[in-house]
PDB file of C-alpha atoms and ligand atoms in Angstrom:
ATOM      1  CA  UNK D  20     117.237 174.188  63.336  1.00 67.00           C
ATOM      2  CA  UNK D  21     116.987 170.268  64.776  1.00 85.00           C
ATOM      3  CA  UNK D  22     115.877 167.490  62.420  1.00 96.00           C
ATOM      4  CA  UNK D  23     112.229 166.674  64.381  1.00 98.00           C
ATOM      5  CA  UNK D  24     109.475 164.083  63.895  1.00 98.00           C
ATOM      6  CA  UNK D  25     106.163 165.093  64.652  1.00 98.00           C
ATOM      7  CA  UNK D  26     102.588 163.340  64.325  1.00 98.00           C
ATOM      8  CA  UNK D  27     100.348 164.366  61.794  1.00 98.00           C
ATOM      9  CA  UNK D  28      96.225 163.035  61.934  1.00 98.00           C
ATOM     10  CA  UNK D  29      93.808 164.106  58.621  1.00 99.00           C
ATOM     11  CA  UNK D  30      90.454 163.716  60.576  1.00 98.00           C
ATOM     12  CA  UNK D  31      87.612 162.194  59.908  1.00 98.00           C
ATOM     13  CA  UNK D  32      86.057 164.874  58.560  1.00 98.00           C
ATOM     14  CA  UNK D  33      89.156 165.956  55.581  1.00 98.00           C
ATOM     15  CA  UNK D  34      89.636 161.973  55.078  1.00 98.00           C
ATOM     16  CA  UNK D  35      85.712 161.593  53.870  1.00 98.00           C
ATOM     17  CA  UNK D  36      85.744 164.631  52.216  1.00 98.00           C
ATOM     18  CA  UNK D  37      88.284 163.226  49.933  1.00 98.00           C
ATOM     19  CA  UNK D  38      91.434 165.582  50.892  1.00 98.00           C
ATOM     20  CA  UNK D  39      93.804 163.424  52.374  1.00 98.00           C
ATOM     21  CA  UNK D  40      95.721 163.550  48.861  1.00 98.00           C
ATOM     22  CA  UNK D  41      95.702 167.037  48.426  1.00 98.00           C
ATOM     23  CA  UNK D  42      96.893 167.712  52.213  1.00 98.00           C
ATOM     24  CA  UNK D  43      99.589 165.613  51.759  1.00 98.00           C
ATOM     25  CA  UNK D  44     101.245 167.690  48.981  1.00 98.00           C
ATOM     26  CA  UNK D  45     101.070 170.493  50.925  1.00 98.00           C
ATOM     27  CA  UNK D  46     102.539 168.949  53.862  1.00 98.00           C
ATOM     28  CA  UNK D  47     105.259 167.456  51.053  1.00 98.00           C
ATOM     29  CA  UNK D  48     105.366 171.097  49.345  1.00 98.00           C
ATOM     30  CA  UNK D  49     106.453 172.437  52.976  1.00 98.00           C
ATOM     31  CA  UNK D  50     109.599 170.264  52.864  1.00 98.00           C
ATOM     32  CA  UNK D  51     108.256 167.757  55.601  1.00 98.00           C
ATOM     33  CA  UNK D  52     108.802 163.822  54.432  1.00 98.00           C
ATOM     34  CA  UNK D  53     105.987 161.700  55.660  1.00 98.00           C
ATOM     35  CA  UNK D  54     108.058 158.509  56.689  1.00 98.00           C
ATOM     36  CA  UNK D  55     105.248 156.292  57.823  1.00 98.00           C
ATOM     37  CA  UNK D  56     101.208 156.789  57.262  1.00 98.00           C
ATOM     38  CA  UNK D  57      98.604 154.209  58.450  1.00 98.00           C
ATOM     39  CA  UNK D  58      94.843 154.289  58.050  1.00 98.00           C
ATOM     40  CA  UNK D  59      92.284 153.560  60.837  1.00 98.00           C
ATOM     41  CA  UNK D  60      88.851 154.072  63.344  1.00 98.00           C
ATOM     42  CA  UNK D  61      89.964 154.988  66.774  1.00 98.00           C
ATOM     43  CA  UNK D  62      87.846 153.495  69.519  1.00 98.00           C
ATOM     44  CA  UNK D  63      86.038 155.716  71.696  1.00 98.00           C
ATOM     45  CA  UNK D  64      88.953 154.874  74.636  1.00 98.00           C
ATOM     46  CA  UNK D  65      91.621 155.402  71.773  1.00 98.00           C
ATOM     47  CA  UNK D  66      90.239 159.049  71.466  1.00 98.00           C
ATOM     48  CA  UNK D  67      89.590 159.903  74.895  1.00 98.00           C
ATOM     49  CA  UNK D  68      92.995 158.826  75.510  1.00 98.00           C
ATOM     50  CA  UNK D  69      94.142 160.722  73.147  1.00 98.00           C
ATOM     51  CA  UNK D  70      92.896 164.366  73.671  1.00 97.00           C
ATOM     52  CA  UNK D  71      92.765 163.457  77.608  1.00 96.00           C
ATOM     53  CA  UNK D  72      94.770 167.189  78.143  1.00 95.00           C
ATOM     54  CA  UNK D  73      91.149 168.374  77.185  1.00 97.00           C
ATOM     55  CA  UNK D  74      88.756 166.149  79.024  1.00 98.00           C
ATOM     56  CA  UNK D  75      88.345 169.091  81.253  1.00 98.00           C
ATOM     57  CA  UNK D  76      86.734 171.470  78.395  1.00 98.00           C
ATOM     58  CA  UNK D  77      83.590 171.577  77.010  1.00 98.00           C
ATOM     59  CA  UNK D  78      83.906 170.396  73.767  1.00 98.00           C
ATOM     60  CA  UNK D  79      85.843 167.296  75.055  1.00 98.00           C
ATOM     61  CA  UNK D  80      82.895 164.654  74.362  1.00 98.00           C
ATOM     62  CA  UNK D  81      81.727 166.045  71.588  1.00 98.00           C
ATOM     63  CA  UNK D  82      85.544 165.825  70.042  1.00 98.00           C
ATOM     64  CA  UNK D  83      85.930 162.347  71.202  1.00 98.00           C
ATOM     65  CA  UNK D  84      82.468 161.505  68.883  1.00 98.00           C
ATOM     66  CA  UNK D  85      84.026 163.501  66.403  1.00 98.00           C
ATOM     67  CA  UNK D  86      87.264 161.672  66.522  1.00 98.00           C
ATOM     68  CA  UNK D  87      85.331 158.173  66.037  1.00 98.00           C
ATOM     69  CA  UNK D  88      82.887 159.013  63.683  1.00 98.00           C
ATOM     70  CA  UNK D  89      85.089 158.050  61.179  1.00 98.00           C
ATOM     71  CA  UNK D  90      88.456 156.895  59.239  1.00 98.00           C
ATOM     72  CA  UNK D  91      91.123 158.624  60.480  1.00 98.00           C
ATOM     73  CA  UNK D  92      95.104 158.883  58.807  1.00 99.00           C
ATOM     74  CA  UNK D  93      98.016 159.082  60.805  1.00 98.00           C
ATOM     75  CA  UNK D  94     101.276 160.111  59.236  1.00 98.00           C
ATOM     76  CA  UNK D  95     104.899 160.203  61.446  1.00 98.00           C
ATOM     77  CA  UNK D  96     106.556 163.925  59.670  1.00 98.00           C
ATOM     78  CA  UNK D  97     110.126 164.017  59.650  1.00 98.00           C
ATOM     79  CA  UNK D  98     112.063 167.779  58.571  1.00 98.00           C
ATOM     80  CA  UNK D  99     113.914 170.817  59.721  1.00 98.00           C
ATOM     81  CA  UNK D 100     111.894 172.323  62.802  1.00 97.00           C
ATOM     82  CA  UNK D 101     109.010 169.590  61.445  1.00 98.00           C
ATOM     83  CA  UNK D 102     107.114 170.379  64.485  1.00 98.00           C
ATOM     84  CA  UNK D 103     106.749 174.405  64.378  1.00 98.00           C
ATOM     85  CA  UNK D 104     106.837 173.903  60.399  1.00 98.00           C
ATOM     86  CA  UNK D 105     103.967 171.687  60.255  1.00 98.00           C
ATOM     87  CA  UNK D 106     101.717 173.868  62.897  1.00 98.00           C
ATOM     88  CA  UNK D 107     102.326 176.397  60.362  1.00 98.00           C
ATOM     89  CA  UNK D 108     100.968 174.794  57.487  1.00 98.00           C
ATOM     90  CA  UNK D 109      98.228 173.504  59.271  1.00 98.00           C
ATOM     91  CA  UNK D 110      96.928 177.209  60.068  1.00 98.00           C
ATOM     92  CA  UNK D 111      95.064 178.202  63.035  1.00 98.00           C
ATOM     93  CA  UNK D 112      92.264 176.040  65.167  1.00 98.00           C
ATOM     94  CA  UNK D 113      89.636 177.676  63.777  1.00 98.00           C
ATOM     95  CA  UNK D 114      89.563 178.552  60.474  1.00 97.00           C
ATOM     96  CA  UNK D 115      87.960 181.732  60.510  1.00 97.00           C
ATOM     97  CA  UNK D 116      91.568 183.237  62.171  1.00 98.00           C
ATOM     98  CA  UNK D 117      93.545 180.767  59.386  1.00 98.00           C
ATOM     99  CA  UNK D 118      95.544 182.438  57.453  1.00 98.00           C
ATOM    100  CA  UNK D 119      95.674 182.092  53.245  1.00 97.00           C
ATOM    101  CA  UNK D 120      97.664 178.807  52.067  1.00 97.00           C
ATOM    102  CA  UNK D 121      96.835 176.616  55.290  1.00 98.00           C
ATOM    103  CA  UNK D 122      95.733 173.610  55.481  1.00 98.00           C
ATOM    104  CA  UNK D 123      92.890 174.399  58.094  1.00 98.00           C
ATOM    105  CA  UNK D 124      91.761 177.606  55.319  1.00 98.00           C
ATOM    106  CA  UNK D 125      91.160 174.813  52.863  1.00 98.00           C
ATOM    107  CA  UNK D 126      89.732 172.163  54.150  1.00 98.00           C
ATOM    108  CA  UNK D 127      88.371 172.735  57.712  1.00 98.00           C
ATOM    109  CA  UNK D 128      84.712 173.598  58.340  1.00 97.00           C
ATOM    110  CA  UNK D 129      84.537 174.742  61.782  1.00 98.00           C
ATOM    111  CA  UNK D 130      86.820 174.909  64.692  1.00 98.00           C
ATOM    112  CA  UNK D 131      85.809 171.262  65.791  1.00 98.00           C
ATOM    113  CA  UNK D 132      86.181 170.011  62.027  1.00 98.00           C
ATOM    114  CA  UNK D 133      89.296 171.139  61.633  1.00 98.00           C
ATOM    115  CA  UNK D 134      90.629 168.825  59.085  1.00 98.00           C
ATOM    116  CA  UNK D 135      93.825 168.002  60.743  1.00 98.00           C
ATOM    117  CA  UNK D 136      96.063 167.791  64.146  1.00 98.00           C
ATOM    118  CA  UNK D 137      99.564 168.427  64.712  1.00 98.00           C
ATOM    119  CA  UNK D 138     101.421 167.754  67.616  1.00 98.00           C
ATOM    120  CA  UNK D 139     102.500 171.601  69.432  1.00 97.00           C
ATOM    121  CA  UNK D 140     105.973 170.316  71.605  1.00 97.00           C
ATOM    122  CA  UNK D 141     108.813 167.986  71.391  1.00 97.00           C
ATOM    123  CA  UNK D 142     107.543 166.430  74.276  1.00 97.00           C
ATOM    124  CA  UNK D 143     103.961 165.757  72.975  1.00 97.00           C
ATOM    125  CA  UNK D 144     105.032 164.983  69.515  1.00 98.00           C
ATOM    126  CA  UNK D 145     107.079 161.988  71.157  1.00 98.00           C
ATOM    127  CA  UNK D 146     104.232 160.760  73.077  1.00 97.00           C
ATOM    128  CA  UNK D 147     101.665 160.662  70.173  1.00 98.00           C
ATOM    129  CA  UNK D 148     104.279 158.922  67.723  1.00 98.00           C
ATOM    130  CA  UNK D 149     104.557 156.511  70.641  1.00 98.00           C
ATOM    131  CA  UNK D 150     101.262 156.478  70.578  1.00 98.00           C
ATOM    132  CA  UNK D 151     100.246 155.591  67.203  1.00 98.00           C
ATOM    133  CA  UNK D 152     103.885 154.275  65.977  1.00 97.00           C
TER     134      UNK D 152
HETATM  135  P1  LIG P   7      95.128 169.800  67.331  1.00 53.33           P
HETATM  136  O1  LIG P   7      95.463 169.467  68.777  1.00 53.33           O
HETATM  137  O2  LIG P   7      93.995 168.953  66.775  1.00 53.33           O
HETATM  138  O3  LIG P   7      96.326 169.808  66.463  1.00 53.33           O
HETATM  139  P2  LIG P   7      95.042 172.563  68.047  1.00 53.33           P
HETATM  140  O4  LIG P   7      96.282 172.280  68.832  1.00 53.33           O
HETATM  141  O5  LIG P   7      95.060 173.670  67.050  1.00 53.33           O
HETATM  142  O6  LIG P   7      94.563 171.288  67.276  1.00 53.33           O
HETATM  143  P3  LIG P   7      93.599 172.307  70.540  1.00 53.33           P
HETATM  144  O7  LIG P   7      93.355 173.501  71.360  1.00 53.33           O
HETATM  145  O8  LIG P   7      94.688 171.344  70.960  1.00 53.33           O
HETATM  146  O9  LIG P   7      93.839 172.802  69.031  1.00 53.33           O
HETATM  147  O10 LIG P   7      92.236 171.521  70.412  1.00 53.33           O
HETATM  148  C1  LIG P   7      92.209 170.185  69.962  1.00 53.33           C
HETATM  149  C2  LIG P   7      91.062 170.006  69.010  1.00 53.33           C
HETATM  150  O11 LIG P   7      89.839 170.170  69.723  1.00 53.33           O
HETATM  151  C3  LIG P   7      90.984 171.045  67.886  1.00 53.33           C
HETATM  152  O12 LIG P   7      91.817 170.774  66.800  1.00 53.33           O
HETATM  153  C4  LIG P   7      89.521 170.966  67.525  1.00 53.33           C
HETATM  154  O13 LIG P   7      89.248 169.826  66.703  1.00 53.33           O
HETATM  155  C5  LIG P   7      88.864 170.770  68.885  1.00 53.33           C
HETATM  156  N1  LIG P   7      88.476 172.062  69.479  1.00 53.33           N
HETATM  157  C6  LIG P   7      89.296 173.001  70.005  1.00 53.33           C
HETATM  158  N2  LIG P   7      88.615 174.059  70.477  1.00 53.33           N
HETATM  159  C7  LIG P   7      87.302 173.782  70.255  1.00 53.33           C
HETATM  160  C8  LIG P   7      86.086 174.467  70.511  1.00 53.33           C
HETATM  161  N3  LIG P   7      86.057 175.664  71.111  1.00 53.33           N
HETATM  162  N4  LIG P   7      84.921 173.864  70.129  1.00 53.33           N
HETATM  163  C9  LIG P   7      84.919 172.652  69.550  1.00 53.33           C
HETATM  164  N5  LIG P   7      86.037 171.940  69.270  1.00 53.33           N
HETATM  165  C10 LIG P   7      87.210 172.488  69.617  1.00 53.33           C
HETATM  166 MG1  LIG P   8      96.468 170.639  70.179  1.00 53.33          MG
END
């Protein structure tokens, strides 16, 4: 399995809620290192920037609002397969189909406030380090 970086966000939602802490040691307790972690508010064009793959859905404005409405963490995850490894730990998008032991079970409320995001390809995972790092 290749040595990976990947991008990890806590949302705004899990970061008010208190759970960055307790996200990270499950992240840790998955064998992924968190090599670099920075706190901050993206801007509205930060966010639509960001999730641009979606503007086409539905939900994409109300994510972007989501995205802004608070403090957001963003962590670069280095480890073995870090990319499939941390989609695992993060659980499924909506966390009624999460399974037990994710981080999405835990701490996400609804399939919008999800707690956390993960970056799903080598390709993308490059681009959003880029784009935060
Ligand atoms: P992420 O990209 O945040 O790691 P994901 O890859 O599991 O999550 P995507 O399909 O890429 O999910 O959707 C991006 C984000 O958009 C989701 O994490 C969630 O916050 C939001 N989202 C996805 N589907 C919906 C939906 N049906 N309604 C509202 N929000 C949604
Ligand atoms: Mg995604």
């Amino acid at each position: 399995m290749p040595n990976q970086k990947t991008l990890s966000i806590i949302k705004p939602d899990a970061v008010k809620a208190g759970h960055a802490n307790a996200i990270n040691l499950m992240i840790e307790n998955a064998g992924l290192k968190i090599l670099k972690k920075k706190e901050l508010n993206l801007t509205t064009e930060q966010a639509k920037e960001f999730y641009s793959i979606h503007s086409d859905k539905p939900f994409y404005n109300e994510l972007c609002n989501f995205m802004t409405s608070g403090p957001i963490i963003v962590q670069m995850l280095e480890g073995e397969n870090a990319i499939e490894l941390y989609r695992k730990v993060m659980g499924a998008t909506n966390p009624d189909d999460a399974e037990e032991n994710t981080i999405r079970k835990k701490f996400a409320t609804s399939i919008q406030e999800n707690a956390v995001h993960g970056s799903d390809s080598e390709e993308n995972a490059l681009k959003e380090l880029n784009f935060f790092f």
